[in-house]
mmCIF file of C-alpha atoms in Angstrom:
data_model
loop_
_atom_site.group_PDB
_atom_site.id
_atom_site.type_symbol
_atom_site.label_atom_id
_atom_site.label_comp_id
_atom_site.label_asym_id
_atom_site.label_seq_id
_atom_site.Cartn_x
_atom_site.Cartn_y
_atom_site.Cartn_z
ATOM 1 C CA UNK A 1 -4.512 19.158 62.767
ATOM 2 C CA UNK A 2 -8.576 18.429 62.594
ATOM 3 C CA UNK A 3 -11.401 16.955 64.082
ATOM 4 C CA UNK A 4 -11.526 12.958 64.806
ATOM 5 C CA UNK A 5 -12.895 10.801 62.056
ATOM 6 C CA UNK A 6 -16.314 9.703 62.971
ATOM 7 C CA UNK A 7 -16.365 7.284 66.460
ATOM 8 C CA UNK A 8 -13.516 9.441 67.714
ATOM 9 C CA UNK A 9 -15.365 12.892 67.265
ATOM 10 C CA UNK A 10 -16.813 11.896 70.905
ATOM 11 C CA UNK A 11 -13.921 11.097 72.659
ATOM 12 C CA UNK A 12 -12.164 14.336 71.271
ATOM 13 C CA UNK A 13 -15.626 16.421 71.804
ATOM 14 C CA UNK A 14 -15.560 15.073 75.499
ATOM 15 C CA UNK A 15 -12.145 15.917 76.323
ATOM 16 C CA UNK A 16 -11.793 19.330 74.251
ATOM 17 C CA UNK A 17 -15.354 20.543 76.304
ATOM 18 C CA UNK A 18 -12.022 21.884 79.016
ATOM 19 C CA UNK A 19 -10.193 25.137 77.807
ATOM 20 C CA UNK A 20 -6.836 24.673 79.464
ATOM 21 C CA UNK A 21 -5.972 28.092 78.880
ATOM 22 C CA UNK A 22 -8.927 30.443 79.655
ATOM 23 C CA UNK A 23 -10.092 27.350 82.752
ATOM 24 C CA UNK A 24 -12.761 27.503 80.378
ATOM 25 C CA UNK A 25 -15.293 24.011 81.886
ATOM 26 C CA UNK A 26 -18.076 23.308 78.938
ATOM 27 C CA UNK A 27 -18.653 19.428 80.181
ATOM 28 C CA UNK A 28 -21.843 19.857 82.317
ATOM 29 C CA UNK A 29 -23.517 21.502 79.341
ATOM 30 C CA UNK A 30 -21.408 19.097 77.186
ATOM 31 C CA UNK A 31 -22.997 15.694 78.966
ATOM 32 C CA UNK A 32 -26.234 17.213 79.949
ATOM 33 C CA UNK A 33 -28.617 15.521 83.018
ATOM 34 C CA UNK A 34 -28.348 12.681 85.514
ATOM 35 C CA UNK A 35 -24.547 12.272 84.469
ATOM 36 C CA UNK A 36 -22.408 12.501 87.431
ATOM 37 C CA UNK A 37 -20.135 14.703 86.434
ATOM 38 C CA UNK A 38 -17.135 14.919 88.276
ATOM 39 C CA UNK A 39 -16.569 11.166 87.892
ATOM 40 C CA UNK A 40 -16.900 12.568 83.309
ATOM 41 C CA UNK A 41 -14.297 14.536 84.863
ATOM 42 C CA UNK A 42 -11.509 12.479 85.928
ATOM 43 C CA UNK A 43 -12.353 10.347 83.481
ATOM 44 C CA UNK A 44 -11.545 13.186 81.028
ATOM 45 C CA UNK A 45 -8.109 14.030 82.179
ATOM 46 C CA UNK A 46 -7.444 10.243 81.833
ATOM 47 C CA UNK A 47 -8.596 10.386 78.551
ATOM 48 C CA UNK A 48 -6.566 13.748 77.698
ATOM 49 C CA UNK A 49 -3.330 11.543 79.563
ATOM 50 C CA UNK A 50 -3.769 9.354 76.968
ATOM 51 C CA UNK A 51 -3.643 11.480 74.235
ATOM 52 C CA UNK A 52 -0.117 12.803 75.881
ATOM 53 C CA UNK A 53 0.278 9.405 75.528
ATOM 54 C CA UNK A 54 0.098 8.842 71.672
ATOM 55 C CA UNK A 55 2.066 11.956 71.170
ATOM 56 C CA UNK A 56 5.522 10.994 73.390
ATOM 57 C CA UNK A 57 4.403 13.359 75.907
ATOM 58 C CA UNK A 58 5.473 11.542 79.711
ATOM 59 C CA UNK A 59 2.367 10.468 81.396
ATOM 60 C CA UNK A 60 1.932 8.295 84.905
ATOM 61 C CA UNK A 61 1.446 4.600 84.898
ATOM 62 C CA UNK A 62 -0.985 5.247 88.064
ATOM 63 C CA UNK A 63 -2.999 7.284 84.576
ATOM 64 C CA UNK A 64 -3.222 4.024 82.010
ATOM 65 C CA UNK A 65 -3.776 1.900 85.183
ATOM 66 C CA UNK A 66 -6.239 3.854 85.888
ATOM 67 C CA UNK A 67 -8.149 4.624 82.652
ATOM 68 C CA UNK A 68 -7.982 0.901 82.006
ATOM 69 C CA UNK A 69 -9.354 0.344 84.515
ATOM 70 C CA UNK A 70 -11.751 2.904 83.414
ATOM 71 C CA UNK A 71 -12.510 0.993 80.056
ATOM 72 C CA UNK A 72 -12.909 -2.405 81.225
ATOM 73 C CA UNK A 73 -16.054 -0.974 83.187
ATOM 74 C CA UNK A 74 -17.809 -0.201 80.068
ATOM 75 C CA UNK A 75 -20.970 -2.300 79.626
ATOM 76 C CA UNK A 76 -20.091 -3.531 75.865
ATOM 77 C CA UNK A 77 -21.722 -6.686 74.065
ATOM 78 C CA UNK A 78 -20.971 -8.847 70.800
ATOM 79 C CA UNK A 79 -24.277 -8.294 68.824
ATOM 80 C CA UNK A 80 -24.347 -10.780 65.782
ATOM 81 C CA UNK A 81 -25.710 -9.175 62.753
ATOM 82 C CA UNK A 82 -27.354 -11.200 59.811
ATOM 83 C CA UNK A 83 -24.040 -11.689 57.598
ATOM 84 C CA UNK A 84 -22.296 -13.991 60.549
ATOM 85 C CA UNK A 85 -20.487 -10.887 61.900
ATOM 86 C CA UNK A 86 -20.622 -9.467 64.880
ATOM 87 C CA UNK A 87 -20.747 -5.958 66.903
ATOM 88 C CA UNK A 88 -19.691 -4.427 69.398
ATOM 89 C CA UNK A 89 -23.143 -2.009 70.966
ATOM 90 C CA UNK A 90 -24.103 -0.558 73.762
ATOM 91 C CA UNK A 91 -25.401 -2.967 76.750
ATOM 92 C CA UNK A 92 -29.164 -2.112 77.022
ATOM 93 C CA UNK A 93 -30.772 -0.028 80.152
ATOM 94 C CA UNK A 94 -27.398 1.570 81.379
ATOM 95 C CA UNK A 95 -27.379 4.428 83.321
ATOM 96 C CA UNK A 96 -25.935 8.416 81.571
ATOM 97 C CA UNK A 97 -22.885 7.920 83.493
ATOM 98 C CA UNK A 98 -22.077 4.694 81.942
ATOM 99 C CA UNK A 99 -23.718 4.977 78.943
ATOM 100 C CA UNK A 100 -21.083 7.280 78.070
ATOM 101 C CA UNK A 101 -17.769 6.020 78.758
ATOM 102 C CA UNK A 102 -19.394 2.437 77.103
ATOM 103 C CA UNK A 103 -19.920 5.349 74.248
ATOM 104 C CA UNK A 104 -16.075 6.395 74.451
ATOM 105 C CA UNK A 105 -14.954 2.549 75.069
ATOM 106 C CA UNK A 106 -17.020 1.677 71.748
ATOM 107 C CA UNK A 107 -15.617 4.789 70.118
ATOM 108 C CA UNK A 108 -12.025 3.604 70.451
ATOM 109 C CA UNK A 109 -12.753 -0.426 70.048
ATOM 110 C CA UNK A 110 -13.795 1.222 66.558
ATOM 111 C CA UNK A 111 -11.513 3.394 65.549
ATOM 112 C CA UNK A 112 -9.071 0.874 65.728
ATOM 113 C CA UNK A 113 -5.530 2.522 64.795
ATOM 114 C CA UNK A 114 -6.880 5.338 64.227
ATOM 115 C CA UNK A 115 -7.264 6.396 68.066
ATOM 116 C CA UNK A 116 -3.472 6.412 68.153
ATOM 117 C CA UNK A 117 -3.688 9.287 65.910
ATOM 118 C CA UNK A 118 -5.834 11.174 68.628
ATOM 119 C CA UNK A 119 -3.053 13.606 70.801
ATOM 120 C CA UNK A 120 -3.064 16.361 73.133
ATOM 121 C CA UNK A 121 -1.341 19.082 71.633
ATOM 122 C CA UNK A 122 2.586 19.029 73.301
ATOM 123 C CA UNK A 123 2.167 23.282 73.899
ATOM 124 C CA UNK A 124 1.628 22.870 78.201
ATOM 125 C CA UNK A 125 -1.134 25.518 78.164
ATOM 126 C CA UNK A 126 -3.208 23.477 75.737
ATOM 127 C CA UNK A 127 -2.889 20.418 75.383
ATOM 128 C CA UNK A 128 -6.549 20.639 73.176
ATOM 129 C CA UNK A 129 -7.081 17.340 71.709
ATOM 130 C CA UNK A 130 -6.619 17.255 67.770
ATOM 131 C CA UNK A 131 -6.742 14.150 65.301
ATOM 132 C CA UNK A 132 -3.374 14.171 63.762
ATOM 133 C CA UNK A 133 -3.908 14.066 60.170
ATOM 134 C CA UNK A 134 0.233 13.884 59.529
ATOM 135 C CA UNK A 135 1.710 11.825 56.621
ATOM 136 C CA UNK A 136 3.885 10.157 58.483
ATOM 137 C CA UNK A 137 1.611 10.783 61.983
ATOM 138 C CA UNK A 138 4.126 13.465 63.730
ATOM 139 C CA UNK A 139 2.647 15.948 64.196
ATOM 140 C CA UNK A 140 3.168 18.039 67.856
ATOM 141 C CA UNK A 141 0.614 20.443 68.013
ATOM 142 C CA UNK A 142 -3.104 21.215 67.196
ATOM 143 C CA UNK A 143 -2.864 24.276 65.287
ATOM 144 C CA UNK A 144 0.617 25.330 63.585
ATOM 145 C CA UNK A 145 -0.676 28.437 62.774
ATOM 146 C CA UNK A 146 -1.488 29.530 66.770
ATOM 147 C CA UNK A 147 1.044 26.692 69.197
ATOM 148 C CA UNK A 148 3.223 25.460 67.100
ATOM 149 C CA UNK A 149 4.200 28.958 65.850
ATOM 150 C CA UNK A 150 4.083 30.015 69.617
ATOM 151 C CA UNK A 151 6.878 27.446 70.878
ATOM 152 C CA UNK A 152 8.602 28.511 68.008
ATOM 153 C CA UNK A 153 9.456 31.554 68.771
ATOM 154 C CA UNK A 154 9.793 30.300 72.353
ATOM 155 C CA UNK A 155 13.247 28.479 71.183
ATOM 156 C CA UNK A 156 13.608 30.777 68.638
ATOM 157 C CA UNK A 157 13.335 34.153 71.571
ATOM 158 C CA UNK A 158 16.002 31.519 74.178
ATOM 159 C CA UNK A 159 18.193 30.033 71.752
ATOM 160 C CA UNK A 160 18.990 34.331 71.397
ATOM 161 C CA UNK A 161 18.845 34.943 74.245
ATOM 162 C CA UNK A 162 21.722 32.169 74.750
ATOM 163 C CA UNK A 163 23.257 34.164 71.775
ATOM 164 C CA UNK A 164 23.642 37.473 73.465
ATOM 165 C CA UNK A 165 24.441 36.515 76.795
ATOM 166 C CA UNK A 166 27.499 37.771 77.559
ATOM 167 C CA UNK A 167 28.400 34.649 79.080
ATOM 168 C CA UNK A 168 27.580 31.944 76.269
ATOM 169 C CA UNK A 169 28.622 34.594 73.503
ATOM 170 C CA UNK A 170 31.881 34.050 71.764
ATOM 171 C CA UNK A 171 34.825 36.623 73.298
ATOM 172 C CA UNK A 172 36.677 39.578 71.249
ATOM 173 C CA UNK A 173 39.515 40.570 70.539
ATOM 174 C CA UNK A 174 38.716 44.328 71.196
ATOM 175 C CA UNK A 175 35.491 44.141 68.880
ATOM 176 C CA UNK A 176 37.509 41.868 66.630
ATOM 177 C CA UNK A 177 36.670 38.254 66.436
ATOM 178 C CA UNK A 178 39.906 35.844 67.871
ATOM 179 C CA UNK A 179 41.561 33.789 65.190
ATOM 180 C CA UNK A 180 40.683 30.026 64.930
ATOM 181 C CA UNK A 181 43.919 28.765 66.619
ATOM 182 C CA UNK A 182 45.429 26.457 63.675
ATOM 183 C CA UNK A 183 44.531 22.848 63.860
ATOM 184 C CA UNK A 184 47.847 19.974 64.394
#
């Protein structure tokens, strides 16, 4: 599906500092020094859950409330421009953690409805954030070649097991399939 456009790329890169499948977490290298890594880690998971909600996956209402609360703390101000418009900018003098949260909030605000296309992969062992570029916006996996293929293969195997299981397979008489009963 690919990289998120413009300011949403920051959000995507932040969330994808954790590889859910392998457990490799590169958050500390991403945020640098002076940042409260545990707070950012919690915030990252709230962003992942927002991506899950965009993908139609279930999340708790508590997560949404906590996410809203964290974004409401982001220090952003309106800055007038010479053409009469205003721009949302970061408040000056923010400590590193709040600066990162404000950058994420500004990215989300700047993205508008494109924010809804930033989704978490439906694969439980992945949950990578991807930007859904499908025309209808109904993508489910970060990669059809990997996660989509795995999901389809699991579904195929489950259907095959159900079909081949002795209790669910069609019953036969002496090796022949029983005739269908005539309809009334």
